[in-house]
Coordinates of N, CA and C and ligand atoms in Angstrom, one line a residue:
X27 N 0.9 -1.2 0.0 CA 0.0 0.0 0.0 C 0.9 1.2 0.0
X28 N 0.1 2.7 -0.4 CA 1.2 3.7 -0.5 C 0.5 4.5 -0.8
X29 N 0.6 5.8 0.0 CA -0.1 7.4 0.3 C 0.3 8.0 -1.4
X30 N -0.2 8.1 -2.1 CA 0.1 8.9 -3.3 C 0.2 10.5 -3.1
X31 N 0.5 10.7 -3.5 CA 1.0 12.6 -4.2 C -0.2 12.8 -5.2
X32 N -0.5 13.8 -4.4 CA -2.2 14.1 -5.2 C -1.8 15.4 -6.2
X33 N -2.1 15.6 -7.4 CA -1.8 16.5 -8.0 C -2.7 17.7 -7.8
X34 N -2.8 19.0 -8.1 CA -3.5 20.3 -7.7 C -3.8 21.2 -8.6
X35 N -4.8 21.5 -9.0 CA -5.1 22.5 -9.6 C -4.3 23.8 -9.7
X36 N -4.2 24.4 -10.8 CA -4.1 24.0 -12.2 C -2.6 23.5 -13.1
X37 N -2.8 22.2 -12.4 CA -1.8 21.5 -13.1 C -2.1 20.8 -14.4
X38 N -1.6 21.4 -15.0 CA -2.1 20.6 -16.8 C -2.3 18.9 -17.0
X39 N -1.3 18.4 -16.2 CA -1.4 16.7 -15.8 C -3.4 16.7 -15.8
X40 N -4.1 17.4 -15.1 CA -5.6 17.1 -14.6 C -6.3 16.8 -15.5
X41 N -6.2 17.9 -16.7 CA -6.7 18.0 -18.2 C -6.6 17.1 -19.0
X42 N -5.7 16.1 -18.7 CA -5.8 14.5 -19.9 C -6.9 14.0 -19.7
X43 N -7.1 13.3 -20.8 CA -8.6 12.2 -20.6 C -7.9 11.0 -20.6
X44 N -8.2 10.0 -19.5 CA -8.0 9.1 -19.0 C -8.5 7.7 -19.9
X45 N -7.1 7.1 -20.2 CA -7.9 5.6 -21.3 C -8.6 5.0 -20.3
X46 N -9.0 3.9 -21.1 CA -10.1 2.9 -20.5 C -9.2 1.7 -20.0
X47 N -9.5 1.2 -19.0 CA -8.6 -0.2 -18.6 C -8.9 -1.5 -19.5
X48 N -8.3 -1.5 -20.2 CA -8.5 -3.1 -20.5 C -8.9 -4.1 -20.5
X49 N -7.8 -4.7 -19.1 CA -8.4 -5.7 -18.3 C -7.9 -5.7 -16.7
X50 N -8.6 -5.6 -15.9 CA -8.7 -5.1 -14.6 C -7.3 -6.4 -14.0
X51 N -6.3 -6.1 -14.1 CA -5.3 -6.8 -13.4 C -4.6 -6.8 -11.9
X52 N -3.4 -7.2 -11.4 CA -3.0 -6.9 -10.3 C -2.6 -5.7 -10.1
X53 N -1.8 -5.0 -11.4 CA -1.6 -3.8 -11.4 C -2.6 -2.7 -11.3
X54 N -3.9 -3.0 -11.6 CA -5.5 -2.1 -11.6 C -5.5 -2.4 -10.2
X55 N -5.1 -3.4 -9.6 CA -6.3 -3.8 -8.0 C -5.0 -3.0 -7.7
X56 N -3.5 -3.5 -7.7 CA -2.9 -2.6 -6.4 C -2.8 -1.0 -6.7
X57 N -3.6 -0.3 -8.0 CA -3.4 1.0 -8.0 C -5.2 1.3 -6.8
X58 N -5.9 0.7 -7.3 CA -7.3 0.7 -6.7 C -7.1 0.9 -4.7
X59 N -6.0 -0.1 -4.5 CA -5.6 0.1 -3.3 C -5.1 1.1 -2.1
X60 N -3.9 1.2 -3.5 CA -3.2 2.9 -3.0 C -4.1 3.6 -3.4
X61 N -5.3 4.1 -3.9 CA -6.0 5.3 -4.2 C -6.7 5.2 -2.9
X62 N -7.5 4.0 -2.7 CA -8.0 3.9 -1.6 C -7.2 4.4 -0.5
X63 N -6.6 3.7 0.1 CA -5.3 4.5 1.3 C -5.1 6.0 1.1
X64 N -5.0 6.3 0.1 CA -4.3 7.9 -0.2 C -5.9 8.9 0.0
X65 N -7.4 8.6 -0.6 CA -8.5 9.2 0.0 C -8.4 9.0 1.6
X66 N -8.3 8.4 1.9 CA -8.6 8.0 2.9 C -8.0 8.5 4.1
X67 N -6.8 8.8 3.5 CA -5.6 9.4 4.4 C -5.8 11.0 4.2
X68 N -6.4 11.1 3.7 CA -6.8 12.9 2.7 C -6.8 14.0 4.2
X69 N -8.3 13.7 4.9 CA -9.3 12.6 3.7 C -10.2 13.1 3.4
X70 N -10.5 11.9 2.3 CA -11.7 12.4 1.2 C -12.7 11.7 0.9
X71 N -13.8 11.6 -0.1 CA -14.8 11.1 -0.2 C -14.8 10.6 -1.8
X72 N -14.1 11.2 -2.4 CA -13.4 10.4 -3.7 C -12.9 10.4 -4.3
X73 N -11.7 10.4 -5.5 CA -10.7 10.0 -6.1 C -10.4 9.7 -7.5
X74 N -10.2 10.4 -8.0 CA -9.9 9.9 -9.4 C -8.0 9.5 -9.7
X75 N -8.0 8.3 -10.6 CA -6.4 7.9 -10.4 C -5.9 9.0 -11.3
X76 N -6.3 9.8 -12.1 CA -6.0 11.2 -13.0 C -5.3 12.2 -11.8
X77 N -6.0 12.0 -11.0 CA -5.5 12.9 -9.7 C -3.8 12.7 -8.4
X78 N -4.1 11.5 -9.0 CA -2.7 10.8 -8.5 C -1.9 10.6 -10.0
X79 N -2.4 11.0 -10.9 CA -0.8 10.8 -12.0 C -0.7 9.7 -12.8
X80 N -2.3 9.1 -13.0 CA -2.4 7.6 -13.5 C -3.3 7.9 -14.3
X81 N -3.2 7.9 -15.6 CA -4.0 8.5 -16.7 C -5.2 7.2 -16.9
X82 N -5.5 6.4 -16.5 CA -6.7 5.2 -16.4 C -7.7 5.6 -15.5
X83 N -8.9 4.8 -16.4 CA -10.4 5.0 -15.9 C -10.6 5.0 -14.6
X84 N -10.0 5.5 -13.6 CA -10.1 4.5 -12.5 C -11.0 4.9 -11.0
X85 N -11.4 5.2 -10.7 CA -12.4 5.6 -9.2 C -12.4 5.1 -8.3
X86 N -12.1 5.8 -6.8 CA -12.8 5.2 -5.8 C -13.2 6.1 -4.9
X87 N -14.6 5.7 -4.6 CA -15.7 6.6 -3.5 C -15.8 6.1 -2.4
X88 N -16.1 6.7 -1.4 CA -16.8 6.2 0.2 C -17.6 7.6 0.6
X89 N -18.3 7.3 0.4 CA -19.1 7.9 1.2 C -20.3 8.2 2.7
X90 N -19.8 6.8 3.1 CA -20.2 6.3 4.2 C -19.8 7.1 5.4
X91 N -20.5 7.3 6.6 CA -20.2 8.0 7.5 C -18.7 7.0 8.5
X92 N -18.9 6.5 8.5 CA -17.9 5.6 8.9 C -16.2 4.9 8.5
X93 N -16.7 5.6 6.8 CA -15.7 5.1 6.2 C -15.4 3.6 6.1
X94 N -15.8 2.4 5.9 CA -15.7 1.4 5.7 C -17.0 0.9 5.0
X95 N -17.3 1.7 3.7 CA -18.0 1.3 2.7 C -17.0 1.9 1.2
X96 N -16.1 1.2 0.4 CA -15.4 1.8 -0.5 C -15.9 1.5 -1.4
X97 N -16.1 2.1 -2.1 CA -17.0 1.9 -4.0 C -15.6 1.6 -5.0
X98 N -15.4 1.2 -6.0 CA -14.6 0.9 -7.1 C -15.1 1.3 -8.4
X99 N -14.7 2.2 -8.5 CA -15.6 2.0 -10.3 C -14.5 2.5 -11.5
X100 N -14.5 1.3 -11.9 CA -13.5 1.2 -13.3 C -14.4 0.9 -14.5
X101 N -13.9 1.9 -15.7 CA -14.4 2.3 -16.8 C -15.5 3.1 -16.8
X102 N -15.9 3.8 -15.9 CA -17.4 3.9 -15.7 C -18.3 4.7 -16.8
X103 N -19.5 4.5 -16.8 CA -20.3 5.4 -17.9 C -21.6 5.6 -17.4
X104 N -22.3 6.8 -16.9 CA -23.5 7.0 -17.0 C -24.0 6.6 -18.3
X105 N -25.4 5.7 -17.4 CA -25.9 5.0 -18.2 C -27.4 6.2 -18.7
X106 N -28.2 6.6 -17.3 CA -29.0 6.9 -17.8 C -29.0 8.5 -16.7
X107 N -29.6 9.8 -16.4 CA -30.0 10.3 -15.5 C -31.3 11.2 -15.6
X108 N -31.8 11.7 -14.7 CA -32.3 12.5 -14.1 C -32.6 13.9 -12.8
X109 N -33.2 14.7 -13.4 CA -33.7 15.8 -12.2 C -32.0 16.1 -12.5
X110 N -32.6 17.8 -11.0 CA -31.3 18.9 -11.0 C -31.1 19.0 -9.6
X111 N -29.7 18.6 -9.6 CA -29.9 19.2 -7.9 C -28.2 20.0 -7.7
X112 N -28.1 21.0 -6.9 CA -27.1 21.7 -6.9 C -26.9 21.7 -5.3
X113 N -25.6 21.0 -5.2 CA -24.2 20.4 -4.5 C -23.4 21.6 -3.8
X114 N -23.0 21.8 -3.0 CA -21.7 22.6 -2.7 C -20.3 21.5 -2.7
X115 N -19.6 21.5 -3.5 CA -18.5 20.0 -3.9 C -17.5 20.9 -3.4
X116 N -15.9 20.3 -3.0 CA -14.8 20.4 -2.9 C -14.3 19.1 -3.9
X117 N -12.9 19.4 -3.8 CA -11.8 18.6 -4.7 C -10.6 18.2 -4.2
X118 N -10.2 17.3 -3.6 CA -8.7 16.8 -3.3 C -7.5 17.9 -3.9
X119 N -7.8 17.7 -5.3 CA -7.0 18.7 -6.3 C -7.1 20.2 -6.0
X120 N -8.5 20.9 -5.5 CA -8.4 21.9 -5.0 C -8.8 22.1 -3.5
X121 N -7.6 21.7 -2.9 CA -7.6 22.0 -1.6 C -7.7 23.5 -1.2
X122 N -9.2 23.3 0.1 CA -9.0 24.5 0.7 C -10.7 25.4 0.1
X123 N -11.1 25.1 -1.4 CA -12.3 25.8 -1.9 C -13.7 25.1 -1.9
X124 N -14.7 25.5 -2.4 CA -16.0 24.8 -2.2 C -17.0 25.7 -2.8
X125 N -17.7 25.3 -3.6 CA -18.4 25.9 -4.6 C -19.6 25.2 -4.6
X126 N -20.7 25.8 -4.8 CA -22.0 25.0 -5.4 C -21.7 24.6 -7.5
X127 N -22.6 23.5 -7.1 CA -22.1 22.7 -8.9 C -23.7 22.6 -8.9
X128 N -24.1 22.5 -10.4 CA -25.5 22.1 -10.4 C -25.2 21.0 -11.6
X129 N -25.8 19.6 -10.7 CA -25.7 18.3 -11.5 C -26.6 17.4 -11.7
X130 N -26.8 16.1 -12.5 CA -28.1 15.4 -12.4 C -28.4 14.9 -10.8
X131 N -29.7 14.9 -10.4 CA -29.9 14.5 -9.5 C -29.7 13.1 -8.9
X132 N -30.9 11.9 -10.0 CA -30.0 10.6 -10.0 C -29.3 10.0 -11.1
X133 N -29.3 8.8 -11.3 CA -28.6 8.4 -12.1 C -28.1 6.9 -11.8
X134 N -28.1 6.2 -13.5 CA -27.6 5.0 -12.8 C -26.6 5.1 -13.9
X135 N -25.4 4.2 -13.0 CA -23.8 3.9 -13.8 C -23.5 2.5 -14.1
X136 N -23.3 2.5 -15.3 CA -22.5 0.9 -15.5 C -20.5 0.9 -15.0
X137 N -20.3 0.1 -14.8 CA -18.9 -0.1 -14.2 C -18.5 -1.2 -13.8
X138 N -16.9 -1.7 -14.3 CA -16.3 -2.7 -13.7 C -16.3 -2.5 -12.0
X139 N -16.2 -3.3 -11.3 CA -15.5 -3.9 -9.9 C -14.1 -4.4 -9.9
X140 N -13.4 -4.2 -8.5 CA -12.4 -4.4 -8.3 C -11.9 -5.9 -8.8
X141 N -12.9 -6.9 -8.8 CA -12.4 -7.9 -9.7 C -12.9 -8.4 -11.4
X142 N -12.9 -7.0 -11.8 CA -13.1 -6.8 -13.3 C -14.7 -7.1 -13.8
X143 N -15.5 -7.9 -12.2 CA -16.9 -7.5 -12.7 C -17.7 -7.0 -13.5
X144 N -18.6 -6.5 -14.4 CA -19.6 -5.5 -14.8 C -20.9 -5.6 -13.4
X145 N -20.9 -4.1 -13.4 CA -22.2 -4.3 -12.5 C -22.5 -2.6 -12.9
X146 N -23.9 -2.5 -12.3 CA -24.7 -1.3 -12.5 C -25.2 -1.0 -11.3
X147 N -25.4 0.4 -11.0 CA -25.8 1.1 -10.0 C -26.7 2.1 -10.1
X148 N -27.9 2.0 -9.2 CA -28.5 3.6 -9.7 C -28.2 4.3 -8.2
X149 N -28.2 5.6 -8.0 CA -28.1 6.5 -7.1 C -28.5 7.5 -6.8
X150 N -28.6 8.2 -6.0 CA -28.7 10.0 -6.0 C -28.5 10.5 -4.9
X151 N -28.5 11.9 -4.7 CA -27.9 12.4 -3.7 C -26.2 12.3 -3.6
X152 N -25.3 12.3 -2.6 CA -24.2 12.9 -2.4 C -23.2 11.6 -3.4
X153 N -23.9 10.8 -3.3 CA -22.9 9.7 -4.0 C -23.2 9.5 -5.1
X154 N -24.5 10.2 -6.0 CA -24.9 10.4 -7.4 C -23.8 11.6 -7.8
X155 N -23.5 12.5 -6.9 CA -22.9 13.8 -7.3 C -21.3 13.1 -7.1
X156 N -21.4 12.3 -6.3 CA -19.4 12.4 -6.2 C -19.1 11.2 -7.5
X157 N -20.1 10.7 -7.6 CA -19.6 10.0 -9.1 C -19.6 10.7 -10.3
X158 N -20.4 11.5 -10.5 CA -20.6 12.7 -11.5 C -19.3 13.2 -11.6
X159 N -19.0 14.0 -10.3 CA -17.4 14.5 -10.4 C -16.4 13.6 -10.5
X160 N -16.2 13.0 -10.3 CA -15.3 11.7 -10.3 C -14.9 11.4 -11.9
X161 N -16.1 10.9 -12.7 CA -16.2 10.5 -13.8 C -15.9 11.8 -14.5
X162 N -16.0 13.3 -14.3 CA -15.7 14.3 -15.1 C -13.7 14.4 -14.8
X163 N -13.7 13.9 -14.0 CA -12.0 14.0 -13.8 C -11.3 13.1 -15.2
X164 N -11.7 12.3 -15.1 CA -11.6 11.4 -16.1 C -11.5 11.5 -17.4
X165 N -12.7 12.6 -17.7 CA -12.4 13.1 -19.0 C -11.8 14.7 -19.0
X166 N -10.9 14.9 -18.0 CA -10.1 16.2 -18.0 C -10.7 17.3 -17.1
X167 N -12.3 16.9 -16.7 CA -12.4 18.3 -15.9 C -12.7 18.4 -14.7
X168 N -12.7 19.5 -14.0 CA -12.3 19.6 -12.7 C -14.1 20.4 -11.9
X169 N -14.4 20.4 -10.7 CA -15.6 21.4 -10.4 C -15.7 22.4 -10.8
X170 N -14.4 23.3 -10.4 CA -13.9 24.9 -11.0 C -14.4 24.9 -12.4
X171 N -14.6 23.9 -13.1 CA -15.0 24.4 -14.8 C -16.8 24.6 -15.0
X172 N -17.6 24.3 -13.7 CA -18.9 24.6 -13.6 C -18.5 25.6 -12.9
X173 N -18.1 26.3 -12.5 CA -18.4 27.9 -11.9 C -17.9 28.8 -12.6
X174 N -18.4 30.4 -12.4 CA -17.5 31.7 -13.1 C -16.0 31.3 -13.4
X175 N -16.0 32.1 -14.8 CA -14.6 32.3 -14.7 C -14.2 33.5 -13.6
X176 N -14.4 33.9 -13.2 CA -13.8 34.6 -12.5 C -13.6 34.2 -11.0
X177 N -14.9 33.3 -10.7 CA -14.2 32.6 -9.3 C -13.5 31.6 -9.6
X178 N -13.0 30.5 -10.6 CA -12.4 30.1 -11.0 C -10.8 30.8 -11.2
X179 N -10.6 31.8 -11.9 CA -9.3 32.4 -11.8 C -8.8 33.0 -10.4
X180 N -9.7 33.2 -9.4 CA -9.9 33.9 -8.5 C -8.9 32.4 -7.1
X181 N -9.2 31.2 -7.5 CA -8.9 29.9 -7.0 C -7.6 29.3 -7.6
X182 N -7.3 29.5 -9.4 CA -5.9 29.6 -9.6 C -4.9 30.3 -9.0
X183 N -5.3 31.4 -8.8 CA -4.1 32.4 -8.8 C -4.0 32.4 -7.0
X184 N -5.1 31.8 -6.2 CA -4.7 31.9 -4.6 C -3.6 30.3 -4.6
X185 N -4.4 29.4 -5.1 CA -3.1 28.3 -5.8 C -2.1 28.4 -5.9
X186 N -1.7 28.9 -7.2 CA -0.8 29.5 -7.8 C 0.5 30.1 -6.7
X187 N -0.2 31.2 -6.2 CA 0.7 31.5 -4.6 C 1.1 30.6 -3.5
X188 N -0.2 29.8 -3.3 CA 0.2 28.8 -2.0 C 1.4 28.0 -2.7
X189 N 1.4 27.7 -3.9 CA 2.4 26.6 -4.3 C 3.8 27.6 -4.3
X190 N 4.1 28.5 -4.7 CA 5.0 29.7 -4.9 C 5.5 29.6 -3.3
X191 N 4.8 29.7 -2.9 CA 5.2 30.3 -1.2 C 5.6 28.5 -0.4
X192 N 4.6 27.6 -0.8 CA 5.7 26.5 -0.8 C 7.1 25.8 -1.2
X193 N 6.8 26.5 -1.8 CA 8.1 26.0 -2.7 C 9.4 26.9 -2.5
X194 N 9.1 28.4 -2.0 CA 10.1 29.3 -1.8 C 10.0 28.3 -0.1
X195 N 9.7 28.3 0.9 CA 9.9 27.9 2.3 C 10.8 26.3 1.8
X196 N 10.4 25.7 0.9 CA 11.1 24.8 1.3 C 12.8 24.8 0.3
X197 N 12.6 25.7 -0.3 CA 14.4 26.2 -0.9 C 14.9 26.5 0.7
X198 N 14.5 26.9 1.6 CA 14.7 27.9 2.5 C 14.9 26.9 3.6
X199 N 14.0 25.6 3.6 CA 15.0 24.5 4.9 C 15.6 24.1 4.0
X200 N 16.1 23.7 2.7 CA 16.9 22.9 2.3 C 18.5 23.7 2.6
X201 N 18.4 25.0 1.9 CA 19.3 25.3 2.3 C 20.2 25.8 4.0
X202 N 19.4 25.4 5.0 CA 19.4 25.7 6.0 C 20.0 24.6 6.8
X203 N 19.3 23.7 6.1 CA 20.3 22.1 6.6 C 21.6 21.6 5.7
X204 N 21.7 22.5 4.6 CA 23.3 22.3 4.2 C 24.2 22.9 5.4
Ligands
QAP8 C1 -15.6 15.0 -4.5 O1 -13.9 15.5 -2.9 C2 -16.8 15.6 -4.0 O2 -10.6 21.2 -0.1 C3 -14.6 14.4 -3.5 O3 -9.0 20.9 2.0 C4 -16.8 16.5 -2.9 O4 -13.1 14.2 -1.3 C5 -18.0 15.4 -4.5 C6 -11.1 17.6 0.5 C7 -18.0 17.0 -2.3 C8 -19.2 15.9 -4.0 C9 -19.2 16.7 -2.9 C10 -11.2 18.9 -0.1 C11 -10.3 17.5 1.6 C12 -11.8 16.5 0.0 C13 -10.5 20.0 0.5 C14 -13.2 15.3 -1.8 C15 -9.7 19.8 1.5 C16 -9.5 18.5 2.1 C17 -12.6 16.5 -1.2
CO9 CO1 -12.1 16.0 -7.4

């Protein structure tokens, strides 16, 4: 198992669209694994492997109050949805923001399982919406691309600095322990 390095908004890596898995192998279960560990250690409520640096279909949700209910969803495709309902979402990738999104309300998804299963799901509410986001990661996009541009650039550019100001502090212990 292994805490991944989550990548952040607006890193151009986010923007790829993510191939389709193949065939659900050991290498699919042990990335499934570390995604799981690394939400979880966040923590978060779900996960795209796009977000960790792994350009494949790949998902995992919990949205359980407890945390010991983990979802898997590889290749996934809304199958069918319905109704409107608008969310206040956050993002792993954008740590720190939170925006209202307006998305289908339910919806049912077709998707492999962790052991390359096909199965189908219908849902709605918070786990209809974090699959919605989830599956938009996948094809390149992030929450920030349903809101203004302007609160949108308004979330790069405080980014943009926090990474700046990280990155200058840690020039600053490196050179301090030479
Ligand atoms: C997607 O997001 C989601 O800003 C999953 O500082 C979220 O797990 C779908 C997180 C809400 C629907 C509703 C965000 C953790 C976690 C942060 C997450 C943060 C720490 C986000
Ligand atoms: Co996200």
């Amino acid at each position: 198992m292994a805490n991944l390095e989550i990548l952040t908004f607006p890193d151009a890596r986010l923007r790829r669209r993510a191939e389709p898995v193949p065939s659900v192998d050991n290498e699919v279960r042990q990335l499934v694994d570390d995604m799981l560990e690394t939400m979880y250690a966040a923590p978060g409520i779900g996960l795209a492997a796009i977000q960790v640096n792994v350009p494949k279909r790949v998902v995992v949700i919990d949205v359980s109050e407890d945390k010991n209910d983990p979802l898997c969803l590889i290749n996934p495709e809304i199958v069918s949805h319905d109704g409107v309902e608008e969310m206040e979402e956050g993002c792993l990738s954008v740590p720190g923001f939170y925006e209202n999104v307006t998305r289908a309300e339910h919806i049912k998804v077709s998707a492999l399982n962790r052991d390359g299963q096909p199965f189908e799901l219908e849902t709605g509410g918070l786990l209809a919406v974090c699959i919605q986001h989830e599956i938009d990661h996948l094809d390149g996009k992030l929450f920030v691309d349903h809101i203004s541009i302007l609160k949108r650039q308004r979330i790069r550019r405080k980014l943009e600095k926090e990474r700046r100001q990280s990155a200058a502090a840690a020039g600053t212990a490196r050179r301090k322990a030479i």
